[in-house]
Amino acid sequence: MRPRAQSAHGRSFGSLAQLYDDVRPGYPIAAVDLVPTQWAGLDVCDLGAGTGILSRALLDRGTHVIAVDPDEAALASNPAESILGSAEDTGLPSDSVDVVTVAQAWHWFDEGAAAAEISRILRPGGHLLILINQLDVRVAWVLRLSRIMHAGDVYRPGYRPAPVGFDRVGHRLVEFSTPSTVDGVVDLTRTRSYWLRSSPATRNRVEANLRDYLCRELQVEGEFELPYMCLAHLLRLGD
């Protein structure tokens, strides 16, 4: 997908801000705390911050968070100080933050332009933390589910982002699960970019396929655990 198309799709989530917050999982402590310093007192840019699932966790750790996102409707739900901006043009001053966090948004960025902008706003020796929550497709039934959902933002566990100007200093794969229901999985699917850009007929077909798979083939009843993994990548601004 071209960067301009990526950016357009990345602005689509604000209309579903409350649903997004309700059904998307938070980020495991072990992934967030990959940063090798105490969070308290740090200046952090949460880039592509959206509704604030990660921003809230950072605020709870005592950081000063500036949430940057191009989606004004999504930022309205974010409790952090926020500005309209993009990964390629944050609007922040140079050398202004200690850490840049990117949660569930790296695939929307023009990586080259974003790396240059992140390098500009980070202080010397600053860190970039990339967090990616995704369904644990190593589990056979979850792989099939992700395909029915058209969950396209799935990375191989061995994936390593390599933005220019940064050194890789840490990686962690954290396994976790969240309670869900059949209706919850359908709601989760409604927050996916594929759903948001699909026709009503396609949405109806995807929902019918999901319910058929979960209820008839897997015979799901009530609440069940939905396996996830979080891919956490820590990079440091090069000299």
XYZ file of N, CA and C in Angstrom:
717
model
N 0.839 -1.187 0.000
C 0.000 0.000 0.000
C 0.882 1.248 0.000
N 0.567 2.214 -0.844
C 1.350 3.431 -0.919
C 1.176 4.256 0.354
N 2.211 5.063 0.711
C 2.131 5.837 1.953
C 0.882 6.696 2.062
N 0.459 7.336 0.961
C -0.726 8.189 1.037
C -1.968 7.367 1.347
N -2.081 6.188 0.737
C -3.224 5.304 1.016
C -3.166 4.799 2.446
N -1.949 4.462 2.907
C -1.797 4.029 4.292
C -2.295 5.103 5.242
N -1.893 6.342 4.988
C -2.274 7.438 5.867
C -3.785 7.612 5.894
N -4.426 7.486 4.732
C -5.881 7.644 4.669
C -6.587 6.573 5.491
N -6.154 5.317 5.346
C -6.772 4.243 6.118
C -6.485 4.413 7.601
N -5.335 4.951 7.916
C -4.970 5.149 9.316
C -5.782 6.207 10.012
N -6.560 6.992 9.243
C -7.420 8.014 9.825
C -8.850 7.517 10.034
N -9.098 6.241 9.826
C -10.460 5.720 9.777
C -11.033 5.288 11.115
N -10.245 5.293 12.182
C -10.658 4.617 13.398
C -11.409 5.514 14.384
N -11.322 6.825 14.222
C -11.923 7.712 15.205
C -13.416 7.546 15.349
N -14.104 7.197 14.257
C -15.556 7.024 14.314
C -15.955 5.855 15.202
N -14.993 4.957 15.511
C -15.269 3.794 16.342
C -14.442 3.831 17.624
N -14.176 5.039 18.111
C -13.238 5.189 19.229
C -13.639 4.363 20.442
N -14.897 4.425 20.839
C -15.315 3.703 22.041
C -15.255 2.199 21.823
N -15.706 1.736 20.666
C -15.637 0.299 20.368
C -14.184 -0.163 20.329
N -13.321 0.618 19.721
C -11.898 0.280 19.646
C -11.332 0.095 21.043
N -11.622 1.038 21.936
C -11.131 0.942 23.315
C -11.699 -0.283 24.032
N -12.950 -0.616 23.729
C -13.609 -1.724 24.422
C -13.047 -3.086 24.028
N -12.678 -3.266 22.767
C -12.357 -4.618 22.289
C -10.881 -4.843 21.977
N -10.107 -3.770 21.777
C -8.677 -3.963 21.516
C -7.947 -4.152 22.845
N -7.024 -5.120 22.915
C -6.338 -5.375 24.188
C -5.290 -4.315 24.500
N -4.999 -4.163 25.791
C -3.887 -3.329 26.199
C -2.569 -4.039 25.959
N -1.485 -3.383 26.349
C -0.142 -3.909 26.080
C 0.451 -4.490 27.357
N 1.002 -5.708 27.287
C 1.511 -6.371 28.495
C 2.622 -5.560 29.156
N 2.656 -5.623 30.491
C 3.671 -4.897 31.257
C 5.072 -5.251 30.782
N 5.318 -6.528 30.535
C 6.652 -6.969 30.133
C 7.076 -6.364 28.801
N 6.128 -6.035 27.944
C 6.451 -5.415 26.665
C 6.724 -3.921 26.841
N 5.868 -3.245 27.575
C 6.028 -1.798 27.789
C 7.326 -1.507 28.528
N 7.670 -2.339 29.481
C 8.846 -2.097 30.307
C 10.135 -2.634 29.699
N 10.123 -2.869 28.375
C 11.362 -3.203 27.685
C 12.328 -2.017 27.681
N 11.790 -0.804 27.802
C 12.641 0.392 27.881
C 13.517 0.293 29.134
N 14.849 0.453 28.987
C 15.766 0.158 30.098
C 15.961 1.316 31.064
N 14.884 1.955 31.477
C 14.970 3.043 32.445
C 13.606 3.214 33.084
N 13.537 3.942 34.165
C 12.256 4.224 34.799
C 11.466 5.191 33.926
N 10.183 4.907 33.739
C 9.340 5.769 32.917
C 9.047 7.107 33.587
N 8.951 7.112 34.890
C 8.535 8.317 35.613
C 9.433 9.496 35.268
N 8.806 10.605 34.886
C 9.534 11.828 34.586
C 9.998 11.968 33.155
N 9.868 10.924 32.329
C 10.310 11.010 30.943
C 9.314 11.802 30.095
N 9.825 12.469 29.078
C 8.997 13.089 28.054
C 8.826 12.075 26.926
N 7.586 11.735 26.638
C 7.300 10.662 25.677
C 6.352 11.167 24.605
N 6.679 10.876 23.362
C 5.752 11.080 22.251
C 5.127 9.736 21.916
N 3.820 9.625 22.124
C 3.092 8.419 21.714
C 2.583 8.680 20.308
N 3.246 8.087 19.339
C 3.046 8.413 17.926
C 2.035 7.456 17.302
N 1.031 8.028 16.642
C -0.085 7.210 16.183
C -0.909 6.764 17.372
N -1.065 7.666 18.343
C -1.602 7.316 19.662
C -3.076 6.957 19.655
N -3.815 7.445 18.680
C -5.234 7.103 18.593
C -6.000 7.423 19.854
N -6.825 6.475 20.264
C -7.713 6.689 21.401
C -7.000 6.637 22.749
N -5.747 6.156 22.777
C -4.965 6.253 24.002
C -4.789 4.983 24.795
N -4.910 3.816 24.173
C -4.740 2.569 24.915
C -3.349 2.516 25.548
N -2.308 2.883 24.799
C -0.965 2.924 25.381
C -0.737 4.211 26.163
N -1.278 5.319 25.683
C -1.078 6.598 26.381
C -1.500 6.506 27.841
N -2.605 5.841 28.113
C -3.074 5.712 29.499
C -2.067 4.953 30.354
N -1.526 3.878 29.805
C -0.540 3.087 30.550
C 0.710 3.901 30.841
N 1.109 4.745 29.902
C 2.286 5.586 30.106
C 2.018 6.667 31.137
N 0.848 7.264 31.093
C 0.483 8.266 32.101
C 0.488 7.646 33.496
N -0.001 6.431 33.594
C -0.009 5.736 34.885
C 1.400 5.509 35.422
N 2.390 5.495 34.534
C 3.784 5.304 34.955
C 4.481 6.621 35.291
N 3.737 7.722 35.222
C 4.301 9.011 35.621
C 5.049 9.733 34.528
N 4.794 9.402 33.274
C 5.458 10.090 32.176
C 4.667 11.319 31.751
N 5.357 12.243 31.085
C 4.683 13.338 30.387
C 4.476 12.881 28.956
N 3.236 12.635 28.586
C 2.914 12.064 27.285
C 2.331 13.129 26.366
N 2.859 13.184 25.162
C 2.248 13.971 24.092
C 1.757 12.986 23.049
N 0.453 12.920 22.866
C -0.154 11.996 21.910
C -0.260 12.680 20.552
N 0.308 12.044 19.528
C 0.283 12.595 18.176
C -0.470 11.632 17.265
N -1.431 12.152 16.531
C -2.218 11.315 15.622
C -2.898 12.226 14.604
N -3.117 11.760 13.378
C -3.830 12.588 12.393
C -5.345 12.548 12.534
N -5.853 11.700 13.424
C -7.301 11.485 13.554
C -7.831 12.258 14.757
N -8.464 13.385 14.494
C -8.950 14.245 15.564
C -10.005 13.549 16.413
N -10.872 12.756 15.781
C -11.922 12.060 16.521
C -11.336 11.040 17.482
N -10.283 10.337 17.070
C -9.638 9.373 17.959
C -8.964 10.077 19.122
N -8.274 11.188 18.846
C -7.576 11.915 19.905
C -8.529 12.489 20.949
N -9.780 12.694 20.568
C -10.753 13.227 21.524
C -10.945 12.283 22.706
N -10.651 10.996 22.513
C -10.781 10.017 23.593
C -9.477 9.797 24.340
N -8.398 10.424 23.886
C -7.085 10.207 24.483
C -6.880 11.168 25.652
N -6.552 10.672 26.851
C -6.434 11.539 28.021
C -5.145 12.351 28.076
N -4.182 12.047 27.212
C -2.904 12.756 27.238
C -3.006 14.092 26.512
N -2.039 14.958 26.768
C -1.884 16.154 25.945
C -1.726 15.700 24.508
N -2.432 16.321 23.579
C -2.409 15.789 22.222
C -2.296 16.899 21.189
N -1.704 16.538 20.049
C -1.642 17.435 18.905
C -1.922 16.634 17.643
N -2.537 17.303 16.668
C -2.758 16.680 15.374
C -1.436 16.660 14.608
N -1.038 15.517 14.158
C 0.201 15.386 13.416
C 0.338 13.972 12.923
N 1.391 13.726 12.188
C 1.623 12.400 11.615
C 3.011 11.923 11.993
N 3.288 10.668 11.684
C 4.613 10.124 11.945
C 5.664 10.823 11.110
N 5.261 11.332 9.966
C 6.197 11.991 9.070
C 6.333 13.482 9.357
N 5.395 14.034 10.132
C 5.416 15.462 10.490
C 4.654 15.632 11.805
N 5.369 15.445 12.912
C 4.713 15.451 14.223
C 4.323 16.836 14.696
N 5.044 17.859 14.240
C 4.815 19.203 14.754
C 5.533 19.478 16.061
N 6.323 18.522 16.553
C 7.050 18.697 17.809
C 8.412 19.348 17.554
N 8.963 20.047 18.560
C 10.297 20.625 18.401
C 11.372 19.549 18.318
N 12.503 19.911 17.761
C 13.643 19.000 17.722
C 14.164 18.737 19.124
N 14.702 17.538 19.342
C 15.315 17.149 20.620
C 14.373 17.409 21.803
N 13.118 17.005 21.668
C 12.132 17.372 22.686
C 11.635 16.210 23.525
N 11.930 14.953 23.140
C 11.405 13.815 23.898
C 12.498 12.783 24.143
N 12.302 12.016 25.214
C 13.250 10.953 25.568
C 12.927 9.635 24.883
N 11.628 9.388 24.683
C 11.175 8.125 24.092
C 10.049 8.420 23.110
N 10.056 7.746 21.990
C 8.905 7.714 21.075
C 8.325 6.314 21.129
N 7.035 6.217 21.391
C 6.353 4.927 21.376
C 5.432 4.862 20.155
N 5.375 3.684 19.571
C 4.483 3.442 18.436
C 3.763 2.136 18.716
N 2.495 2.212 19.034
C 1.718 1.023 19.366
C 0.666 0.783 18.292
N 0.790 -0.317 17.603
C -0.210 -0.756 16.624
C -0.311 0.197 15.434
N 0.757 0.921 15.140
C 0.657 1.916 14.078
C 1.832 1.888 13.104
N 2.871 1.118 13.384
C 4.067 1.183 12.542
C 3.769 0.866 11.084
N 2.854 -0.048 10.840
C 2.560 -0.456 9.468
C 1.834 0.627 8.671
N 1.346 1.684 9.351
C 0.693 2.769 8.638
C 1.698 3.820 8.158
N 2.939 3.768 8.635
C 3.892 4.849 8.395
C 4.665 4.663 7.095
N 5.096 5.779 6.519
C 6.158 5.780 5.525
C 7.451 5.659 6.329
N 8.048 4.457 6.343
C 9.106 4.166 7.310
C 10.294 5.115 7.194
N 10.703 5.441 5.985
C 11.849 6.314 5.828
C 11.598 7.707 6.376
N 10.460 8.292 6.012
C 10.128 9.635 6.479
C 9.868 9.641 7.984
N 9.228 8.580 8.486
C 8.948 8.495 9.922
C 10.247 8.371 10.709
N 11.196 7.580 10.222
C 12.470 7.422 10.917
C 13.204 8.753 11.013
N 13.173 9.526 9.930
C 13.832 10.833 9.945
C 13.171 11.768 10.951
N 11.843 11.757 10.997
C 11.129 12.634 11.929
C 11.338 12.213 13.373
N 11.313 10.909 13.640
C 11.544 10.418 14.996
C 12.963 10.756 15.442
N 13.910 10.615 14.542
C 15.299 10.980 14.861
C 15.390 12.461 15.227
N 14.632 13.290 14.542
C 14.678 14.734 14.788
C 14.135 15.111 16.163
N 13.048 14.471 16.584
C 12.414 14.889 17.840
C 13.018 14.209 19.072
N 13.760 13.111 18.865
C 14.375 12.428 19.995
C 15.617 13.168 20.478
N 15.815 13.170 21.786
C 17.058 13.670 22.350
C 18.174 12.654 22.109
N 19.430 13.081 22.151
C 20.539 12.134 21.947
C 20.425 10.936 22.887
N 20.614 9.754 22.319
C 20.502 8.536 23.105
C 19.084 8.099 23.378
N 18.098 8.780 22.755
C 16.697 8.449 22.992
C 16.298 7.119 22.385
N 15.143 6.627 22.804
C 14.688 5.295 22.390
C 13.381 5.360 21.604
N 13.227 4.395 20.727
C 11.996 4.152 19.982
C 11.475 2.780 20.385
N 10.258 2.746 20.915
C 9.629 1.484 21.326
C 8.447 1.209 20.410
N 8.527 0.112 19.673
C 7.462 -0.306 18.767
C 6.761 -1.516 19.370
N 5.452 -1.412 19.561
C 4.655 -2.492 20.137
C 3.613 -2.945 19.130
N 3.504 -4.243 18.949
C 2.544 -4.805 18.000
C 1.787 -5.935 18.683
N 0.528 -5.686 19.020
C -0.360 -6.746 19.488
C -0.991 -7.427 18.288
N -0.977 -8.746 18.280
C -1.652 -9.450 17.198
C -2.134 -10.812 17.692
N -3.134 -11.312 17.014
C -3.614 -12.644 17.326
C -2.476 -13.642 17.182
N -2.437 -14.616 18.066
C -1.348 -15.602 18.045
C -1.644 -16.652 16.987
N -1.226 -16.351 15.758
C -1.560 -17.208 14.627
C -0.724 -18.480 14.588
N 0.153 -18.683 15.573
C 0.837 -19.977 15.697
C -0.142 -21.051 16.156
N -1.278 -20.624 16.717
C -2.345 -21.535 17.134
C -3.265 -21.752 15.932
N -3.479 -23.006 15.551
C -4.146 -23.307 14.282
C -5.527 -22.654 14.172
N -6.347 -22.767 15.216
C -7.705 -22.230 15.095
C -7.697 -20.707 15.059
N -6.686 -20.085 15.682
C -6.573 -18.629 15.662
C -6.122 -18.154 14.278
N -5.236 -18.926 13.638
C -4.825 -18.594 12.273
C -6.037 -18.573 11.355
N -6.867 -19.599 11.452
C -8.074 -19.636 10.612
C -8.985 -18.455 10.932
N -9.132 -18.137 12.206
C -9.974 -17.011 12.604
C -9.440 -15.711 12.014
N -8.131 -15.504 12.082
C -7.546 -14.262 11.576
C -7.778 -14.108 10.080
N -7.765 -15.231 9.371
C -8.010 -15.174 7.928
C -9.458 -14.802 7.625
N -10.388 -15.331 8.401
C -11.794 -14.972 8.204
C -12.016 -13.494 8.530
N -11.311 -13.005 9.558
C -11.414 -11.602 9.960
C -10.711 -10.660 8.990
N -9.840 -11.210 8.142
C -8.964 -10.401 7.284
C -8.084 -9.508 8.144
N -7.501 -10.116 9.171
C -6.587 -9.394 10.061
C -5.235 -9.296 9.362
N -5.038 -8.245 8.598
C -3.870 -8.161 7.730
C -2.597 -7.720 8.416
N -2.696 -7.131 9.615
C -1.501 -6.591 10.270
C -0.835 -7.654 11.141
N -0.513 -8.792 10.521
C 0.108 -9.906 11.245
C 1.560 -10.035 10.797
N 2.472 -9.930 11.740
C 3.902 -10.062 11.477
C 4.381 -11.436 11.928
N 5.381 -11.947 11.262
C 6.033 -13.166 11.743
C 6.745 -12.851 13.052
N 6.787 -13.802 13.993
C 7.484 -13.533 15.261
C 8.932 -13.108 15.081
N 9.558 -13.501 13.964
C 10.941 -13.117 13.721
C 11.113 -11.755 13.073
N 10.010 -11.044 12.819
C 10.099 -9.715 12.199
C 10.880 -8.754 13.087
N 11.762 -7.956 12.466
C 12.512 -6.931 13.179
C 12.462 -5.631 12.374
N 11.835 -4.590 12.885
C 11.876 -3.308 12.183
C 13.298 -2.770 12.158
N 13.650 -2.092 11.070
C 15.024 -1.605 10.929
C 15.038 -0.195 10.347
N 14.445 0.773 11.052
C 14.462 2.143 10.538
C 15.881 2.695 10.485
N 16.180 3.449 9.448
C 17.505 4.021 9.262
C 17.826 4.989 10.392
N 19.045 4.883 10.917
C 19.485 5.789 11.975
C 19.310 5.246 13.374
N 18.788 4.011 13.482
C 18.536 3.421 14.794
C 19.274 2.097 14.934
N 19.683 1.821 16.158
C 20.295 0.541 16.490
C 19.300 -0.294 17.279
N 19.166 -1.575 16.920
C 18.294 -2.484 17.670
C 18.965 -2.850 18.978
N 18.266 -2.647 20.076
C 18.866 -2.959 21.376
C 18.029 -3.929 22.203
N 16.831 -4.256 21.758
C 16.020 -5.184 22.535
C 14.812 -5.670 21.776
N 14.398 -6.894 22.082
C 13.200 -7.487 21.478
C 12.589 -8.440 22.491
N 11.277 -8.458 22.543
C 10.605 -9.369 23.456
C 9.281 -9.804 22.841
N 9.005 -11.095 22.878
C 7.710 -11.630 22.468
C 6.969 -12.035 23.734
N 5.840 -11.403 23.968
C 5.068 -11.653 25.182
C 3.744 -12.303 24.802
N 3.516 -13.499 25.300
C 2.258 -14.193 25.053
C 1.237 -13.804 26.121
N -0.001 -13.587 25.678
C -1.074 -13.288 26.631
C -2.401 -13.644 25.979
N -3.471 -13.519 26.710
C -4.793 -13.778 26.150
C -5.789 -12.805 26.761
N -6.896 -12.628 26.094
C -7.963 -11.775 26.607
C -9.288 -12.531 26.538
N -10.169 -12.307 27.501
C -11.488 -12.945 27.425
C -12.317 -12.325 26.308
N -13.041 -13.160 25.594
C -13.880 -12.664 24.515
C -15.117 -13.547 24.393
N -15.988 -13.157 23.502
C -17.192 -13.911 23.153
C -17.335 -13.861 21.638
N -18.316 -14.572 21.112
C -18.557 -14.505 19.667
C -18.876 -13.073 19.255
N -19.752 -12.415 20.008
C -20.073 -11.017 19.697
C -18.837 -10.139 19.828
N -17.979 -10.447 20.796
C -16.758 -9.675 20.977
C -15.817 -9.799 19.792
N -15.721 -10.995 19.211
C -14.870 -11.184 18.037
C -15.441 -10.421 16.846
N -16.757 -10.422 16.716
C -17.371 -9.649 15.629
C -17.077 -8.166 15.825
N -17.190 -7.677 17.056
C -16.875 -6.273 17.321
C -15.399 -5.975 17.049
N -14.528 -6.903 17.415
C -13.109 -6.735 17.129
C -12.878 -6.612 15.627
N -13.573 -7.423 14.850
C -13.450 -7.374 13.401
C -13.912 -6.033 12.858
N -14.887 -5.432 13.509
C -15.410 -4.126 13.065
C -14.392 -2.997 13.240
N -13.349 -3.237 14.001
C -12.312 -2.220 14.164
C -11.138 -2.433 13.218
N -11.217 -3.406 12.332
C -10.148 -3.676 11.382
C -10.308 -2.815 10.138
N -9.182 -2.434 9.550
C -9.234 -1.557 8.381
C -9.968 -2.214 7.212
N -9.855 -3.557 7.083
C -10.553 -4.242 5.998
C -12.061 -4.023 6.110
N -12.572 -4.162 7.317
C -14.010 -3.966 7.544
C -14.399 -2.528 7.234
N -13.607 -1.575 7.707
C -13.956 -0.165 7.576
C -14.028 0.284 6.120
N -13.257 -0.356 5.255
C -13.288 0.063 3.858
C -14.110 -0.885 2.975
N -14.857 -1.824 3.604
C -15.639 -2.800 2.842
C -17.080 -2.350 2.656
N -17.734 -2.954 1.687
C -19.145 -2.681 1.422
C -20.009 -3.383 2.465
N -21.271 -2.970 2.629
C -22.173 -3.673 3.548
C -22.301 -5.154 3.237
N -22.316 -5.509 1.964
C -22.442 -6.927 1.594
C -21.228 -7.719 2.069
N -20.046 -7.156 1.915
C -18.834 -7.839 2.368
C -18.833 -7.962 3.888
N -19.242 -6.916 4.566
C -19.294 -6.967 6.035
C -20.260 -8.048 6.509
N -21.405 -8.134 5.865
C -22.380 -9.161 6.249
C -21.820 -10.563 6.032
N -21.109 -10.748 4.938
C -20.524 -12.057 4.650
C -19.447 -12.414 5.674
N -18.587 -11.449 6.021
C -17.533 -11.712 7.006
C -18.147 -12.056 8.354
N -19.160 -11.311 8.771
C -19.786 -11.596 10.066
C -20.431 -12.982 10.062
N -21.112 -13.351 8.983
C -21.739 -14.672 8.902
C -20.691 -15.777 8.965
N -19.572 -15.575 8.280
C -18.501 -16.577 8.296
C -17.887 -16.717 9.684
N -17.721 -15.596 10.373
C -17.181 -15.637 11.736
C -18.097 -16.415 12.669
N -19.360 -16.091 12.633
C -20.315 -16.748 13.538
C -20.428 -18.238 13.214
N -20.392 -18.562 11.945
C -20.462 -19.972 11.552
C -19.235 -20.728 12.058
N -18.052 -20.139 11.894
C -16.823 -20.797 12.317
C -16.784 -20.986 13.831
N -17.099 -19.935 14.562
C -17.003 -20.012 16.024
C -18.111 -20.879 16.627
N -19.323 -20.695 16.151
C -20.462 -21.381 16.774
C -20.652 -22.811 16.265
N -20.500 -23.008 14.962
C -20.775 -24.332 14.413
C -19.529 -25.219 14.427
N -18.404 -24.702 13.922
C -17.206 -25.538 13.831
C -16.488 -25.667 15.177
N -16.280 -24.550 15.861
C -15.583 -24.602 17.149
C -16.526 -24.826 18.319
N -17.821 -24.635 18.079
C -18.857 -24.844 19.101
C -18.566 -24.017 20.358
N -18.229 -22.755 20.129
C -17.968 -21.829 21.226
C -19.279 -21.453 21.903
N -19.252 -21.458 23.220
C -20.405 -21.006 24.008
C -19.894 -20.102 25.115
N -20.496 -18.935 25.237
C -20.115 -18.028 26.319
C -18.734 -17.434 26.108
N -18.032 -17.188 27.213
C -16.735 -16.522 27.180
C -15.601 -17.518 26.959
N -14.616 -17.108 26.194
C -13.445 -17.950 25.950
C -12.218 -17.057 25.898
N -11.038 -17.666 25.993
C -9.789 -16.923 25.950
C -9.279 -16.835 24.511
N -8.964 -15.619 24.082
C -8.462 -15.368 22.739
C -6.948 -15.133 22.813
N -6.137 -16.053 22.260
C -4.677 -15.938 22.391
C -4.095 -14.800 21.543
N -3.199 -14.057 22.171
C -2.483 -12.971 21.506
C -0.988 -13.138 21.730
N -0.215 -12.381 20.957
C 1.192 -12.159 21.254
C 1.467 -10.671 21.070
N 2.394 -10.163 21.854
C 2.850 -8.786 21.665
C 4.302 -8.839 21.239
N 4.591 -8.256 20.096
C 5.965 -8.115 19.623
C 6.458 -6.733 20.045
N 7.463 -6.715 20.906
C 8.015 -5.461 21.417
C 9.421 -5.286 20.878
N 9.684 -4.137 20.273
C 10.979 -3.856 19.664
C 11.510 -2.550 20.235
N 12.721 -2.583 20.764
C 13.349 -1.389 21.311
C 14.542 -1.015 20.447
N 14.561 0.252 20.019
C 15.663 0.769 19.200
C 16.182 2.044 19.837
N 17.460 2.292 19.639
C 18.089 3.492 20.209
C 18.605 4.359 19.066
N 18.426 5.667 19.223
C 18.915 6.607 18.224
C 20.427 6.485 18.114
N 20.914 6.287 16.893
C 22.343 6.115 16.685
C 23.117 7.410 16.889
N 24.418 7.271 17.027
C 25.286 8.442 17.227
C 25.442 9.236 15.930
